[in-house]
Short mmCIF file of C-alpha atoms and ligand atoms in Angstrom, two decimals:
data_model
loop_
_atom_site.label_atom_id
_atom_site.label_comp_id
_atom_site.label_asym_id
_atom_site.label_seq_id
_atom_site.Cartn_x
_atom_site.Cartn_y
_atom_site.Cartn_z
CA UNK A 1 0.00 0.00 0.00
CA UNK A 2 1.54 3.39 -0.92
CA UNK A 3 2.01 5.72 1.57
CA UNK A 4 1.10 9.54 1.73
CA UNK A 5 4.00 10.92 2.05
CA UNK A 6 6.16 8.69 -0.57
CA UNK A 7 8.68 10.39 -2.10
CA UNK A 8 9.25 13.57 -0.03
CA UNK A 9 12.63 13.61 2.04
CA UNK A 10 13.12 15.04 5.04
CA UNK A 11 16.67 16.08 6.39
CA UNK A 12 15.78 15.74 9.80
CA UNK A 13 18.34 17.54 12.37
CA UNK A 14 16.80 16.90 14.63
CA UNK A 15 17.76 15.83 18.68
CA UNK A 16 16.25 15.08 22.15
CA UNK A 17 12.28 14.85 21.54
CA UNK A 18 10.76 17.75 20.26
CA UNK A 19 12.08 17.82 16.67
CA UNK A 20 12.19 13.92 16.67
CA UNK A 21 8.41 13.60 17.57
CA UNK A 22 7.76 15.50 14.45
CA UNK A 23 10.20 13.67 11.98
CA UNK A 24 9.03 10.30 13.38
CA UNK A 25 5.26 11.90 12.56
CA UNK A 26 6.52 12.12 8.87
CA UNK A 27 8.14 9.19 8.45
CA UNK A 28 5.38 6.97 9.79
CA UNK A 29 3.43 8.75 7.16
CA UNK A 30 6.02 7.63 4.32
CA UNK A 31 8.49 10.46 3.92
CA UNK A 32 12.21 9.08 3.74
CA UNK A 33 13.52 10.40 6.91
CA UNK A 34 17.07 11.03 7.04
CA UNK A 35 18.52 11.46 10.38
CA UNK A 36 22.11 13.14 10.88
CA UNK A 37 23.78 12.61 13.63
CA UNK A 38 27.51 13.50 15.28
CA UNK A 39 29.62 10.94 14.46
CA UNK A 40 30.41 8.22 17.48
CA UNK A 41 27.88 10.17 19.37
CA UNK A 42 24.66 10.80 17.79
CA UNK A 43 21.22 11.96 19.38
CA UNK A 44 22.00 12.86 22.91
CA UNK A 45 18.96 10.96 23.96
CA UNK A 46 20.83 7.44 22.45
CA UNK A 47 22.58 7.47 25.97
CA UNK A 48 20.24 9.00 27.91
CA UNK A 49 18.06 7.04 30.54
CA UNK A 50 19.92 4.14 29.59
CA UNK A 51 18.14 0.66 30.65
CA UNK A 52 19.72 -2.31 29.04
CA UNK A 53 23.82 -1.35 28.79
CA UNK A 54 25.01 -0.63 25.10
CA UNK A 55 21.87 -0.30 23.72
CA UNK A 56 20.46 3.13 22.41
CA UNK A 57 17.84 3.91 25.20
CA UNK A 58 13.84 3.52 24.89
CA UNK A 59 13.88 7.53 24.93
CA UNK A 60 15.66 7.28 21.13
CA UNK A 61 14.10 4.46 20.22
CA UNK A 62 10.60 5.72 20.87
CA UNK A 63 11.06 8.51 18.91
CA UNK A 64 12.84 7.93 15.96
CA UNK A 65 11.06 5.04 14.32
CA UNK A 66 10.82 4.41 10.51
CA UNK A 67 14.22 7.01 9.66
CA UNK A 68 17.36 6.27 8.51
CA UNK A 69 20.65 7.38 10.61
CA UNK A 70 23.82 8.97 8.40
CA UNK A 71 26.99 9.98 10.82
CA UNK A 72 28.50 13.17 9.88
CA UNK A 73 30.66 16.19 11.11
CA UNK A 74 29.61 19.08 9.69
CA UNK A 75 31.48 21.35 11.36
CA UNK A 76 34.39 19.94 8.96
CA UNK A 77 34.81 21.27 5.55
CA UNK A 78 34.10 17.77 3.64
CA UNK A 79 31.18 17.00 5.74
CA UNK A 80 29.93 20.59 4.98
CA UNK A 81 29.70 19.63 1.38
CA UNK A 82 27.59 16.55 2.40
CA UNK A 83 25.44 18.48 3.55
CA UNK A 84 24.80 21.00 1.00
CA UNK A 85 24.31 17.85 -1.38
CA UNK A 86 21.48 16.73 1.13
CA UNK A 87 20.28 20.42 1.53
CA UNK A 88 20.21 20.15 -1.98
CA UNK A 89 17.79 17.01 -2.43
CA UNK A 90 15.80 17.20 0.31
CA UNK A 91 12.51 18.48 0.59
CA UNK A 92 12.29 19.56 3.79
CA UNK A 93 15.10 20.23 6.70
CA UNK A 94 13.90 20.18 10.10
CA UNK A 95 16.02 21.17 13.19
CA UNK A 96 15.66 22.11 16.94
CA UNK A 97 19.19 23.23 17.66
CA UNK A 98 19.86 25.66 20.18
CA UNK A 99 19.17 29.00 18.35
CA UNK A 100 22.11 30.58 16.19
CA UNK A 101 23.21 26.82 15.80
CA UNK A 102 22.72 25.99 12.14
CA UNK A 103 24.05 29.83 10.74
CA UNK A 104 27.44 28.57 13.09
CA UNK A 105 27.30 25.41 11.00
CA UNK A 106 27.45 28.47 7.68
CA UNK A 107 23.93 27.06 7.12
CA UNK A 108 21.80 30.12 7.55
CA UNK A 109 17.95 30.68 6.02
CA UNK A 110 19.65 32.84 3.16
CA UNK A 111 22.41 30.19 2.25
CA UNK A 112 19.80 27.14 2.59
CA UNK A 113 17.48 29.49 0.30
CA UNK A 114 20.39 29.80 -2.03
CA UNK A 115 21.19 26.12 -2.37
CA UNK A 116 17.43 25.01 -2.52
CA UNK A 117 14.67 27.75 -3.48
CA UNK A 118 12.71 24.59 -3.27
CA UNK A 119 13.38 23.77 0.43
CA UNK A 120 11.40 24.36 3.68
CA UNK A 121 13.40 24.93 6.89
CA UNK A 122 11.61 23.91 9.72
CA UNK A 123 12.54 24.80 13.15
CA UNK A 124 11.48 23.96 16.82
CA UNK A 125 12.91 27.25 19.42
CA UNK A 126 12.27 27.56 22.72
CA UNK A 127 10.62 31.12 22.28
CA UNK A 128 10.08 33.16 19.18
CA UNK A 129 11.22 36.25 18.43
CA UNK A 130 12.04 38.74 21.58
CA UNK A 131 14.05 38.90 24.49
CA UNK A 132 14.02 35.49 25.56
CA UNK A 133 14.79 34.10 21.05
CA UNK A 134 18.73 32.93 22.16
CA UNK A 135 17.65 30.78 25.38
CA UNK A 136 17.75 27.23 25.21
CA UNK A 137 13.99 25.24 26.10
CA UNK A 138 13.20 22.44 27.70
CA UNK A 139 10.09 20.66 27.83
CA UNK A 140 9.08 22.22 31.31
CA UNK A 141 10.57 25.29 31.19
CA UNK A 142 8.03 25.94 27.91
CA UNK A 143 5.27 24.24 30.57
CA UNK A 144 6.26 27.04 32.53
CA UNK A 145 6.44 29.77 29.87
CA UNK A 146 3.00 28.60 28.36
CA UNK A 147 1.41 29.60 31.10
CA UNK A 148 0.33 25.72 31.85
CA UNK A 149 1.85 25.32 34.81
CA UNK A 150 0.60 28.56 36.82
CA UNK A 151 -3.16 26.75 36.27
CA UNK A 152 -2.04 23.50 36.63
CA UNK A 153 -2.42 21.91 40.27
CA UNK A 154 -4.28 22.88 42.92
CA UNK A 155 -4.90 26.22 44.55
CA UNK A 156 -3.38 26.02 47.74
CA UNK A 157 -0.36 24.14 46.43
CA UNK A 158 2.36 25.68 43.87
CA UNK A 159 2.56 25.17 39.78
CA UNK A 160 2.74 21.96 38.45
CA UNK A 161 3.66 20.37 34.99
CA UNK A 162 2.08 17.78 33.69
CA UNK A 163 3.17 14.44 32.66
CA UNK A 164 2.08 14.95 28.72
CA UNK A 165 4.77 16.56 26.68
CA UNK A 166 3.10 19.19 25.87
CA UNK A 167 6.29 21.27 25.33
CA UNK A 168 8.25 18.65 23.26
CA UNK A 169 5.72 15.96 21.45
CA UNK A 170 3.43 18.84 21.32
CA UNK A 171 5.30 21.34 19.83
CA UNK A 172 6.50 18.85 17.07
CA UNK A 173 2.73 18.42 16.41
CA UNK A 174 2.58 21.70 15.30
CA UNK A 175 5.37 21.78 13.68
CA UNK A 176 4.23 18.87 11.22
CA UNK A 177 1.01 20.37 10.68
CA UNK A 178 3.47 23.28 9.57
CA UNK A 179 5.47 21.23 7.49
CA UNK A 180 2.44 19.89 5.37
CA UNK A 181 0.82 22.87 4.68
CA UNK A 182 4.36 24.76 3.92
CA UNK A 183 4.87 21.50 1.39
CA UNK A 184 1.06 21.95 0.11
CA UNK A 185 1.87 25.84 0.04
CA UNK A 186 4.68 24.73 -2.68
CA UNK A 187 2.73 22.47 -4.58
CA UNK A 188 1.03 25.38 -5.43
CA UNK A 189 3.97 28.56 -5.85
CA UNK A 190 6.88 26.41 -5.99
CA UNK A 191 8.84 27.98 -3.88
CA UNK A 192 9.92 26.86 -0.06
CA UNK A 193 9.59 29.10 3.29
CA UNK A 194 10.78 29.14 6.95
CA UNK A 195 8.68 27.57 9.40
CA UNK A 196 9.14 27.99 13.02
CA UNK A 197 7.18 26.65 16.15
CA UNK A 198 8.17 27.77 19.88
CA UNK A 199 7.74 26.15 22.21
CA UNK A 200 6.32 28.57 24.18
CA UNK A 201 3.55 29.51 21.59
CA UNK A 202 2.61 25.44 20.75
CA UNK A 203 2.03 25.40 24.78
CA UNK A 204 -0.26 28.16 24.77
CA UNK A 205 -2.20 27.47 21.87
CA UNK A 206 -3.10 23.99 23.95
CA UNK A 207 -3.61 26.43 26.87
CA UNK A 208 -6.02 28.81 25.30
CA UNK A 209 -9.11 27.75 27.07
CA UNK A 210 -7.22 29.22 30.39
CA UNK A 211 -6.33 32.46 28.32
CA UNK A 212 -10.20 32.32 27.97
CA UNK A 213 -10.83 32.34 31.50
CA UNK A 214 -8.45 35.13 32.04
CA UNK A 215 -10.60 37.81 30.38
CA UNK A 216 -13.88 35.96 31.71
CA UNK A 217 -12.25 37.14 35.26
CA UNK A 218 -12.90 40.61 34.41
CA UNK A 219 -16.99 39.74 34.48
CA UNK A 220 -16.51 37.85 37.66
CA UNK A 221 -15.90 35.03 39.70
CA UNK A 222 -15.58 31.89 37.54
CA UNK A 223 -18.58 29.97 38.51
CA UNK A 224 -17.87 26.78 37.29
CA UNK A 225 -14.55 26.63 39.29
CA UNK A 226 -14.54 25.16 42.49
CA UNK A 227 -13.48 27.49 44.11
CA UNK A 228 -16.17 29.55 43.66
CA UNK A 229 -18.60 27.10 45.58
CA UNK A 230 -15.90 27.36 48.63
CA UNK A 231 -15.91 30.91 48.71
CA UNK A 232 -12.27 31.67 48.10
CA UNK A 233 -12.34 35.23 46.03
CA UNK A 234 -10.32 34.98 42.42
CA UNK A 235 -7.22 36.87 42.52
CA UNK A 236 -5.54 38.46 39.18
CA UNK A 237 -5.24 35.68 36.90
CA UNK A 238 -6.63 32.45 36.06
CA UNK A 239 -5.64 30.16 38.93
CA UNK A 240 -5.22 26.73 39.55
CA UNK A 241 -8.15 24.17 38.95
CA UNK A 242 -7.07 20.84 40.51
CA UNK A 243 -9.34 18.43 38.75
CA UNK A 244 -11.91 20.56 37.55
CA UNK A 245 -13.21 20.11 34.13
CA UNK A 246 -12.40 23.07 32.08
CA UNK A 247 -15.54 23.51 30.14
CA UNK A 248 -19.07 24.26 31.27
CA UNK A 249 -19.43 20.57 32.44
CA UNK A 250 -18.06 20.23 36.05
CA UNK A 251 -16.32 17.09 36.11
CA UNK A 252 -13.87 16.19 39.37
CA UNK A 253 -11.73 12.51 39.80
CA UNK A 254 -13.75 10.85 42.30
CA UNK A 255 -12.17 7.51 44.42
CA UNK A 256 -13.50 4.41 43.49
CA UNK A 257 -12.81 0.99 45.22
CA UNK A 258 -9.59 -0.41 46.07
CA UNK A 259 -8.64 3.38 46.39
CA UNK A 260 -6.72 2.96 49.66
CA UNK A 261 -4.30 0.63 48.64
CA UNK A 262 -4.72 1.32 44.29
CA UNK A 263 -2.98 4.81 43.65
CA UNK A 264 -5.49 4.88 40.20
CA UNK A 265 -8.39 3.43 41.62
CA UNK A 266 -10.27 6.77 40.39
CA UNK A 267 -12.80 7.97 37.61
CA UNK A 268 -13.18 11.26 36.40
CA UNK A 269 -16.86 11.81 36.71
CA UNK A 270 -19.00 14.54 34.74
CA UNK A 271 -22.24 15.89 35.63
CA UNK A 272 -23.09 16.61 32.18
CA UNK A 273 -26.30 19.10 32.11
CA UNK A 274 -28.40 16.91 29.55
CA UNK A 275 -28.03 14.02 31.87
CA UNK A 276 -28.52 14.89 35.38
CA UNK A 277 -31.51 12.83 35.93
CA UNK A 278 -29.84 9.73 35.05
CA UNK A 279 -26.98 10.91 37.77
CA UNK A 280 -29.75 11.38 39.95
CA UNK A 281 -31.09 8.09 39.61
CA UNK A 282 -27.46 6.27 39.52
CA UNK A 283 -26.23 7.69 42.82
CA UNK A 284 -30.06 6.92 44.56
CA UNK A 285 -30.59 10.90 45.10
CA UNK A 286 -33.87 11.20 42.75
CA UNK A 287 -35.00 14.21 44.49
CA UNK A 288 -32.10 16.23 43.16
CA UNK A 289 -33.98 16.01 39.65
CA UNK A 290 -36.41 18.59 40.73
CA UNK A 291 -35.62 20.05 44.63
CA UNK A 292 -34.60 23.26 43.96
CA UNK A 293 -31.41 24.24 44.06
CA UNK A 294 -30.30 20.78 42.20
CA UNK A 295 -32.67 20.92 39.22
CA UNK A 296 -30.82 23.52 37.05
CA UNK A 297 -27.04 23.62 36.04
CA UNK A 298 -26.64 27.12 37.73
CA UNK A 299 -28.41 26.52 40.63
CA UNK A 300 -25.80 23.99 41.70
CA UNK A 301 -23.10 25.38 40.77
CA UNK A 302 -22.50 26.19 44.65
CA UNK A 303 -22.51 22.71 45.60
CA UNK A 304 -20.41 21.47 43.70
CA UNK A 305 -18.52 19.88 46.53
CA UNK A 306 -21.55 18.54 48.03
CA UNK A 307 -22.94 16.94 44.74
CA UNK A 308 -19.44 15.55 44.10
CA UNK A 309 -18.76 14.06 47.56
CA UNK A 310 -22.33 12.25 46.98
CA UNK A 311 -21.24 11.17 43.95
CA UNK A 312 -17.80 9.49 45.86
CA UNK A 313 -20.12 7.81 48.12
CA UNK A 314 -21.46 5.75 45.36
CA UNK A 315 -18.08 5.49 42.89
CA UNK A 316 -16.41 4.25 46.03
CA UNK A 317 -18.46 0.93 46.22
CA UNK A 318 -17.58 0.48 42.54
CA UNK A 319 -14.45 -0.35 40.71
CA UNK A 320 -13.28 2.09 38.21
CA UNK A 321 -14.61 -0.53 35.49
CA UNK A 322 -17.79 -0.53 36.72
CA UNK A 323 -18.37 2.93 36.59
CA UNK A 324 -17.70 2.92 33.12
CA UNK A 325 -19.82 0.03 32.92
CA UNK A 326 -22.72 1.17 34.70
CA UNK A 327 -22.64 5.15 33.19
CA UNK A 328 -21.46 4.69 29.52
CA UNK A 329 -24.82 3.09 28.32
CA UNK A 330 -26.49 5.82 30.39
CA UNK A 331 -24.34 8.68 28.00
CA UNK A 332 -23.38 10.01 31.60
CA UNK A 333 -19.33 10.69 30.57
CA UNK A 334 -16.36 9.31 32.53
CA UNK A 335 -13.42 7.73 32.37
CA UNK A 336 -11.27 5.45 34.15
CA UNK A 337 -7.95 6.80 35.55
CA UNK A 338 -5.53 4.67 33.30
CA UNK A 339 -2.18 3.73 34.76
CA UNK A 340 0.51 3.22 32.40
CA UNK A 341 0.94 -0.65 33.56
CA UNK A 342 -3.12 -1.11 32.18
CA UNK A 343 -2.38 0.80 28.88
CA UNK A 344 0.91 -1.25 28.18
CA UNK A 345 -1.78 -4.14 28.93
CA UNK A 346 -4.53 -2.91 27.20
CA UNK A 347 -5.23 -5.35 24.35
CA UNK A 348 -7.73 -3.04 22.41
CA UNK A 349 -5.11 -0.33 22.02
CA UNK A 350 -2.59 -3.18 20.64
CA UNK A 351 -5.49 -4.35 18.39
CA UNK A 352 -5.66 -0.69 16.81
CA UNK A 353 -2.09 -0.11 16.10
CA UNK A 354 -1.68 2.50 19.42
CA UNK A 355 0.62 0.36 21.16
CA UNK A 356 2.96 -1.67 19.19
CA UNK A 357 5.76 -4.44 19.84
CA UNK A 358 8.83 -3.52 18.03
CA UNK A 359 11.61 -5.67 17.96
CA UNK A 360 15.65 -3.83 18.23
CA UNK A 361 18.72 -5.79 17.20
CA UNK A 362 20.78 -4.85 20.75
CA UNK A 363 17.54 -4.54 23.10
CA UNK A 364 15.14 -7.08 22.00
CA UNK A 365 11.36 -6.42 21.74
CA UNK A 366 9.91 -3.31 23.38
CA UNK A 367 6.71 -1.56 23.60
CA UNK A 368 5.78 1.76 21.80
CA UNK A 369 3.28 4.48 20.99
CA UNK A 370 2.21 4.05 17.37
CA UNK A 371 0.70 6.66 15.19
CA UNK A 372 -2.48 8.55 16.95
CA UNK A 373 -3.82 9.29 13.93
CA UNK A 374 -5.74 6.51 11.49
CA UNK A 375 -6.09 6.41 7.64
CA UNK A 376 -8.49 4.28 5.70
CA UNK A 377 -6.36 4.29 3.01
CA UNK A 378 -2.89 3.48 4.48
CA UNK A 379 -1.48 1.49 6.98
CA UNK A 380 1.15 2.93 9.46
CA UNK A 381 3.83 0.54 10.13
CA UNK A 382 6.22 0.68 13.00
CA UNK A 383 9.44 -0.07 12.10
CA UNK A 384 12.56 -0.32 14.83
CA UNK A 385 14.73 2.92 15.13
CA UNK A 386 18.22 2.98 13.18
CA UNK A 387 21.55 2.30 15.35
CA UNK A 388 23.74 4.99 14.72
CA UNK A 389 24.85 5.12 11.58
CA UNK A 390 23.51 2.40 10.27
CA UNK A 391 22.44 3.71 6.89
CA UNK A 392 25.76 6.26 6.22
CA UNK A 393 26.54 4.06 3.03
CA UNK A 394 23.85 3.80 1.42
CA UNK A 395 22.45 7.46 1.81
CA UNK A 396 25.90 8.85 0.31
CA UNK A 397 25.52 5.99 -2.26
CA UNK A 398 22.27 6.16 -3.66
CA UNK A 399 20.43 9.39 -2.36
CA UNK A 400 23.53 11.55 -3.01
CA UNK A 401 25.15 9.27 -6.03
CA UNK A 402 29.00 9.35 -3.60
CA UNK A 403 31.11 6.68 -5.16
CA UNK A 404 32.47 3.42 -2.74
CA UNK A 405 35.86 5.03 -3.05
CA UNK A 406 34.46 8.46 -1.81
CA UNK A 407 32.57 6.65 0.82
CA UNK A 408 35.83 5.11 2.18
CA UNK A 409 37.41 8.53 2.35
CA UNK A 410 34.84 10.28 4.28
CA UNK A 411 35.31 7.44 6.63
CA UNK A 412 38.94 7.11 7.20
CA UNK A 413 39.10 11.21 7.20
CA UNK A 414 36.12 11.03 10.05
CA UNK A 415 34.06 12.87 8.26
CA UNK A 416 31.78 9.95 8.96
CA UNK A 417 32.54 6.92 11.02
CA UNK A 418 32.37 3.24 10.70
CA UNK A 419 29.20 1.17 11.18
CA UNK A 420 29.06 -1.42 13.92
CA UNK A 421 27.71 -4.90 11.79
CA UNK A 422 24.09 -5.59 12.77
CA UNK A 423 23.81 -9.55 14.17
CA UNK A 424 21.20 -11.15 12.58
CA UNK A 425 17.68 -9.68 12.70
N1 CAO B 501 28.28 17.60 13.47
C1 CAO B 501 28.94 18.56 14.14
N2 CAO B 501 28.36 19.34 15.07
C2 CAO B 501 27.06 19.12 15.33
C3 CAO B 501 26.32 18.14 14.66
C4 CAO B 501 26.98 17.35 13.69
N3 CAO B 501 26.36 16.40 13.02
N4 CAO B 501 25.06 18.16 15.14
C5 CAO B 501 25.01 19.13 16.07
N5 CAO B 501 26.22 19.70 16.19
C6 CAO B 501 26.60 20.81 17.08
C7 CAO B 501 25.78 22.05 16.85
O1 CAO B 501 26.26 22.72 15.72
C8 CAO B 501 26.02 22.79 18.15
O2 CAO B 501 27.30 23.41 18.10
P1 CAO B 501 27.58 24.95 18.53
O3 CAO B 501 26.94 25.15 19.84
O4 CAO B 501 29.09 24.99 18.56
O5 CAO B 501 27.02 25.80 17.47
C9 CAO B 501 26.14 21.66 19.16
O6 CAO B 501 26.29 20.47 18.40
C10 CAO B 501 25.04 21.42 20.14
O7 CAO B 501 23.78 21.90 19.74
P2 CAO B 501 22.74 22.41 20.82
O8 CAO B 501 23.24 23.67 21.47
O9 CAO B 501 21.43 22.49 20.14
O10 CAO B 501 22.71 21.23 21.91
P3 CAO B 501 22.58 21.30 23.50
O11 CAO B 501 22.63 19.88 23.94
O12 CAO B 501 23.58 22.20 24.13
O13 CAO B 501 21.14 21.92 23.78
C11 CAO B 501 18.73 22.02 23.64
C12 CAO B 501 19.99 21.12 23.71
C13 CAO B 501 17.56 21.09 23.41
C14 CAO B 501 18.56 22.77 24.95
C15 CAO B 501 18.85 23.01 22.48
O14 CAO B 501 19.15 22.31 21.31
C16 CAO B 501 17.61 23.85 22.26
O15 CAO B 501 17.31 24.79 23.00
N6 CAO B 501 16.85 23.54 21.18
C17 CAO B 501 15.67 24.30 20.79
C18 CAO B 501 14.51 24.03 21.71
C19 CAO B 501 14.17 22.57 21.77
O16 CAO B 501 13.96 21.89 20.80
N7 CAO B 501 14.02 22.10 22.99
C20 CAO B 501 13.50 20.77 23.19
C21 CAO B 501 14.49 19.95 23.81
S1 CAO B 501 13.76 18.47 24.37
O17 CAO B 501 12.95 17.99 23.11
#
């Protein structure tokens, strides 16, 4: 089955997980991704978090599936003109160097222009233009600079980030959607562009529902938070929510059974407007359907604690399962709290493709996320992540047309380095 992105060829620059999560995107989806790394180093992440000794870590190998690996120095004059024969047939080059990184490497926006009017220079920063354009970004300092972490948590406690990768995998989200409609962009002009995502922009574009809130503040208290029910005042800015559900709906994670001695033995429960009743009914309180103060969504929005802590009574004398299994045909939404041992277990995510099996030469088989998104006309396929290097020949040999001879020079000048031999697959 073709794939939609045959033909197109990335240059992918790419280290650590934000610009990886967005060349891994692309070549799931068919492009050829070409990954160049240091020589006899490579991605950082390759050593990083290491869990079976001399193997490239699950953080690289979870994020650079489906590309091939080419060693090279390009700081050195030789392995300059590599690149400027890869700048030169790629389609795209994507990067998330610190910034100034690339025009050190003499491979500024102008030059890359120069070589390739074709070509679309993609980059991942930590902020965009403005005072803070040279720092260097990682995932939770972009948490931070989103603004997700002043209304994450809870209100008497201090900021928290949050487990998603919002910073990194997120960012590189937005970067591919970037990518495709710079590349659909040229379809139609022929010509290639810049395109940039920070960090701190692809955090608050996920945030914007609290940016929302912000300028609700100045028409009052926000009556769906909790807080609001307890009577603490709103200060300045949107502040922390714990668990509250950030729409119109108030949800909160309620215990369920097992909680004492299960640290996820928890739903998150929403009292969804359209069915209250049912709630009602469910939790053996059917007078709430019409006593007032209960009967209407605003009405109750001041007992909110009160409504939820009934609520607890009845999820605690049911296992998190159950309360699916008892609300769901009822359309009353919630959702069990998932730990990360029941999704590695969970056999309808394997049967969908969302977690995969991949086998790895020096680590054996491992589990991974596979693609999010579906097609119904093309398979994504998982395929193991490249050891360093592993493809150097044949990239200067067939993408780039270098001869064996020219091959074994690069090598022996370390330009490029010598491939470790794969044992039998
Ligand atoms: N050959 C020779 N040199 C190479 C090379 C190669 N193949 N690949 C990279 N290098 C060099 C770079 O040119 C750079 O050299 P200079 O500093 O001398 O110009 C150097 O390696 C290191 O690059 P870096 O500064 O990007 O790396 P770092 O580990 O110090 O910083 C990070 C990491 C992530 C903080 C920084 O890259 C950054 O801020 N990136 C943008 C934001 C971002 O993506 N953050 C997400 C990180 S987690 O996903």
């Amino acid at each position: 089955m073709s794939k939609a992105l045959d033909g197109v060829k990335i240059l992918d620059f790419t280290h650590v997980q934000s610009g990886p999560t967005c060349t891994q995107l692309l070549a799931w989806f068919g492009a050829d991704v070409i990954k160049v790394e240091r020589p006899g180093v490579g991605d950082a992440t390759r050593k990083q978090l290491v869990d079976v000794e001399g193997a490239d870590s699950l953080y690289f190998t979870m994020l650079n599936h489906n590309k091939r690996s080419i060693t090279l120095n390009t700081k050195n004059e030789k392995g300059k003109e590599v690149l400027e024969r890869l700048v030169k047939t790629c389609d795209v080059l994507v990067e998330n160097f610190a910034p100034g990184a690339l025009d050190r490497m003499g491979f500024s926006w102008e030059r890359i222009q120069e070589i390739n009017p074709r070509m679309i220079m993609a980059s991942v920063k930590g902020f965009g233009p403005g005072p803070y354009e040279d720092c260097k970004v990682y995932e939770n300092v972009a948490q931070c600079a989103g603004g997700s972490a002043s209304t994450t948590g809870f209100l008497d406690g201090p900021p928290v980030v949050t487990g998603a990768q919002i910073g990194d995998s997120g960012t590189g989200l937005h970067l591919a959607l970037g990518i495709m409609t710079a590349l659909f962009h040229r379809e139609r002009t022929g010509k290639g562009q810049k395109v940039l995502a920070p960090m701190q922009d692809g955090v608050l574009n996920l945030c914007r529902v609290k940016l929302r809130d912000q300028q609700r503040l100045k028409a009052g208290p926000l009556k769906e938070y909790s807080q609001f029910g307890e009577g603490i005042p709103f200060g300045e800015a949107t502040p922390r929510a714990g668990n509250d559900s950030g729409g119109g709906q108030p949800g909160r994670i309620l215990k369920c059974k097992g909680w004492e001695t299960d640290p996820n033995a928890y739903t998150y429960f929403i009292t969804q407007a359209a069915v209250w009743e049912k709630i009602c009914d469910v939790i053996g309180e059917p007078e709430w359907k019409t006593k007032a103060g209960y009967a209407t969504p605003p009405e109750r929005l001041d007992k909110l604690n009160e409504i939820f802590e009934r609520i607890e009574q009845w999820t605690m004398t049911k296992s998190k399962f159950e309360v699916m299994e008892i609300c769901n045909p009822l359309d009353i939404p919630v959702g069990p709290i998932l730990s990360m041992k029941e999704i590695a277990e969970d056999e309808g995510l394997r049967k969908t493709g969302t977690v995969v099996e991949v086998d790895h030469p020096e680590r054996g088989p491992y589990l991974t996320v596979g693609s999010p998104i579906k097609f119904s006309g093309m398979d994504v396929e998982v395929k193991r992540s490249p050891l360093l290097g592993e493809h150097t020949a044949e990239i200067l040999k067939d993408v780039l047309g270098y001869s064996e001879e020219e091959v074994e020079e690069l090598k022996s000048t370390g330009v490029t380095d010598v491939v470790k031999k794969i044992a039998a697959e």
